């Protein structure tokens, strides 16, 4: 499971001109899933997301987590995070899980984040053409991969 986590002052996702998910201060999380992602991958990513100390404390030091600030999460599925770009100029997406595999794992991750934050995780609509808007804070952007724990 691969994620791009962006600290935001606000973010929203629209489908067909309608806002389907919107948050204030918190994290926009783009999520890419592969076939062999497991519940352990979901647990790892969910716990890391809510506990990452990437929000400023009173001394302007990134020392607070999403839980510490009471922030919100907006998750958006994004199969292109698993693009293969080694050959040619057209990315290959064969590593990304197909919808019937990826969607339940995406939903499960969102529920786990919600359970850890005691807040409803806002979401895009899986498989739809989405427009994502955000006011990046910092900017702070973290890439996390449950298969490559750096």
Tab-separated table of C-alpha atoms in Angstrom:
chain	number	residue	atom	x	y	z
A	1	UNK	CA	0.000	0.000	0.000
A	2	UNK	CA	1.481	3.278	-1.094
A	3	UNK	CA	0.346	6.683	0.142
A	4	UNK	CA	1.145	10.316	-0.434
A	5	UNK	CA	0.256	12.277	2.692
A	6	UNK	CA	-0.113	16.039	2.489
A	7	UNK	CA	-0.563	18.327	5.466
A	8	UNK	CA	-3.370	20.714	4.559
A	9	UNK	CA	-5.225	23.696	5.907
A	10	UNK	CA	-8.188	22.436	3.864
A	11	UNK	CA	-8.952	19.973	1.078
A	12	UNK	CA	-11.927	18.773	-0.925
A	13	UNK	CA	-12.763	16.308	-3.644
A	14	UNK	CA	-15.452	16.823	-6.264
A	15	UNK	CA	-17.156	14.399	-8.625
A	16	UNK	CA	-19.287	15.808	-11.414
A	17	UNK	CA	-19.150	19.290	-9.903
A	18	UNK	CA	-20.450	18.091	-6.518
A	19	UNK	CA	-18.316	18.118	-3.367
A	20	UNK	CA	-18.233	14.535	-2.037
A	21	UNK	CA	-15.589	14.975	0.670
A	22	UNK	CA	-14.193	18.044	2.402
A	23	UNK	CA	-11.987	18.715	5.431
A	24	UNK	CA	-10.428	21.587	7.298
A	25	UNK	CA	-6.997	21.251	8.905
A	26	UNK	CA	-5.585	17.771	8.634
A	27	UNK	CA	-4.260	15.348	6.052
A	28	UNK	CA	-5.080	14.627	2.426
A	29	UNK	CA	-4.077	11.008	1.808
A	30	UNK	CA	-3.749	9.629	-1.711
A	31	UNK	CA	-3.914	5.823	-1.593
A	32	UNK	CA	-2.602	3.265	-4.085
A	33	UNK	CA	-3.246	-0.438	-3.565
A	34	UNK	CA	-1.646	-3.581	-5.019
A	35	UNK	CA	-3.041	-7.124	-5.068
A	36	UNK	CA	-0.921	-8.453	-2.225
A	37	UNK	CA	-1.741	-5.676	0.255
A	38	UNK	CA	-3.019	-7.214	3.475
A	39	UNK	CA	-4.774	-6.157	6.641
A	40	UNK	CA	-1.306	-5.745	8.155
A	41	UNK	CA	-0.491	-3.168	5.454
A	42	UNK	CA	-3.726	-1.321	6.252
A	43	UNK	CA	-2.977	-1.353	9.986
A	44	UNK	CA	0.579	-0.115	9.467
A	45	UNK	CA	-0.475	2.750	7.193
A	46	UNK	CA	-3.467	3.778	9.345
A	47	UNK	CA	-1.417	3.907	12.560
A	48	UNK	CA	1.437	5.798	10.909
A	49	UNK	CA	-0.922	8.350	9.344
A	50	UNK	CA	-2.637	9.319	12.585
A	51	UNK	CA	0.582	9.327	14.628
A	52	UNK	CA	2.988	11.108	12.235
A	53	UNK	CA	4.333	14.134	14.085
A	54	UNK	CA	4.139	16.604	11.207
A	55	UNK	CA	2.086	19.430	12.739
A	56	UNK	CA	3.723	22.406	14.422
A	57	UNK	CA	3.778	22.836	18.172
A	58	UNK	CA	3.856	26.224	19.920
A	59	UNK	CA	7.572	26.552	19.016
A	60	UNK	CA	6.951	25.960	15.282
A	61	UNK	CA	8.554	22.510	15.518
A	62	UNK	CA	6.830	19.572	13.798
A	63	UNK	CA	6.078	17.735	17.000
A	64	UNK	CA	2.314	17.110	16.959
A	65	UNK	CA	0.282	14.387	15.303
A	66	UNK	CA	-3.126	14.444	13.671
A	67	UNK	CA	-4.497	13.058	16.934
A	68	UNK	CA	-2.842	15.849	18.940
A	69	UNK	CA	-4.428	18.606	16.857
A	70	UNK	CA	-7.795	16.917	16.346
A	71	UNK	CA	-7.350	17.118	12.572
A	72	UNK	CA	-9.388	15.510	9.824
A	73	UNK	CA	-8.489	13.072	7.034
A	74	UNK	CA	-9.570	13.046	3.399
A	75	UNK	CA	-8.634	9.802	1.592
A	76	UNK	CA	-8.626	9.597	-2.197
A	77	UNK	CA	-7.942	6.384	-4.090
A	78	UNK	CA	-5.232	6.800	-6.715
A	79	UNK	CA	-4.084	3.768	-8.689
A	80	UNK	CA	-1.477	5.881	-10.509
A	81	UNK	CA	0.719	5.784	-7.396
A	82	UNK	CA	1.817	2.363	-8.618
A	83	UNK	CA	2.775	3.514	-12.103
A	84	UNK	CA	5.786	1.816	-13.651
A	85	UNK	CA	7.843	4.311	-15.658
A	86	UNK	CA	11.063	2.430	-16.438
A	87	UNK	CA	10.292	1.683	-20.082
A	88	UNK	CA	9.108	4.279	-22.561
A	89	UNK	CA	7.070	7.363	-21.795
A	90	UNK	CA	3.671	5.821	-21.194
A	91	UNK	CA	3.308	4.593	-17.597
A	92	UNK	CA	2.112	1.061	-16.971
A	93	UNK	CA	-0.430	0.476	-14.214
A	94	UNK	CA	-0.318	-3.323	-14.129
A	95	UNK	CA	0.921	-3.296	-10.516
A	96	UNK	CA	-2.182	-1.469	-9.263
A	97	UNK	CA	-4.936	-3.729	-7.968
A	98	UNK	CA	-8.160	-3.899	-9.961
A	99	UNK	CA	-11.247	-2.305	-8.459
A	100	UNK	CA	-12.788	-5.487	-7.078
A	101	UNK	CA	-9.626	-6.050	-5.007
A	102	UNK	CA	-8.651	-2.448	-4.276
A	103	UNK	CA	-11.994	-0.939	-3.264
A	104	UNK	CA	-12.610	-3.126	-0.181
A	105	UNK	CA	-9.036	-2.515	0.985
A	106	UNK	CA	-9.428	1.241	0.452
A	107	UNK	CA	-12.711	1.247	2.384
A	108	UNK	CA	-11.128	-0.788	5.180
A	109	UNK	CA	-8.179	1.622	5.460
A	110	UNK	CA	-10.558	4.589	5.673
A	111	UNK	CA	-12.558	2.872	8.429
A	112	UNK	CA	-9.387	2.085	10.372
A	113	UNK	CA	-8.259	5.708	10.199
A	114	UNK	CA	-11.727	6.784	11.344
A	115	UNK	CA	-11.624	4.372	14.274
A	116	UNK	CA	-8.207	5.661	15.354
A	117	UNK	CA	-9.239	9.328	15.119
A	118	UNK	CA	-12.813	8.885	16.351
A	119	UNK	CA	-13.837	10.942	13.327
A	120	UNK	CA	-15.463	10.065	10.048
A	121	UNK	CA	-12.756	9.781	7.392
A	122	UNK	CA	-13.870	11.792	4.376
A	123	UNK	CA	-13.429	10.085	1.022
A	124	UNK	CA	-13.578	10.487	-2.696
A	125	UNK	CA	-15.668	8.079	-4.759
A	126	UNK	CA	-13.669	5.022	-5.729
A	127	UNK	CA	-13.124	4.659	-9.475
A	128	UNK	CA	-14.633	8.016	-10.388
A	129	UNK	CA	-13.007	10.941	-12.160
A	130	UNK	CA	-12.263	13.243	-9.227
A	131	UNK	CA	-11.056	16.801	-8.912
A	132	UNK	CA	-9.014	17.329	-5.760
A	133	UNK	CA	-8.349	20.790	-4.341
A	134	UNK	CA	-6.135	21.539	-1.395
A	135	UNK	CA	-4.437	24.311	0.470
A	136	UNK	CA	-1.124	22.633	1.244
A	137	UNK	CA	0.293	23.633	4.614
A	138	UNK	CA	4.051	24.061	4.632
A	139	UNK	CA	4.166	22.379	2.209
A	140	UNK	CA	4.580	19.084	4.004
A	141	UNK	CA	4.324	15.963	1.834
A	142	UNK	CA	5.275	12.472	2.986
A	143	UNK	CA	5.422	9.334	0.833
A	144	UNK	CA	4.824	6.084	2.690
A	145	UNK	CA	4.854	2.522	1.377
A	146	UNK	CA	3.941	-0.435	3.585
A	147	UNK	CA	6.229	-2.677	1.503
A	148	UNK	CA	9.216	-0.334	1.843
A	149	UNK	CA	9.277	0.950	5.417
A	150	UNK	CA	11.905	3.678	5.285
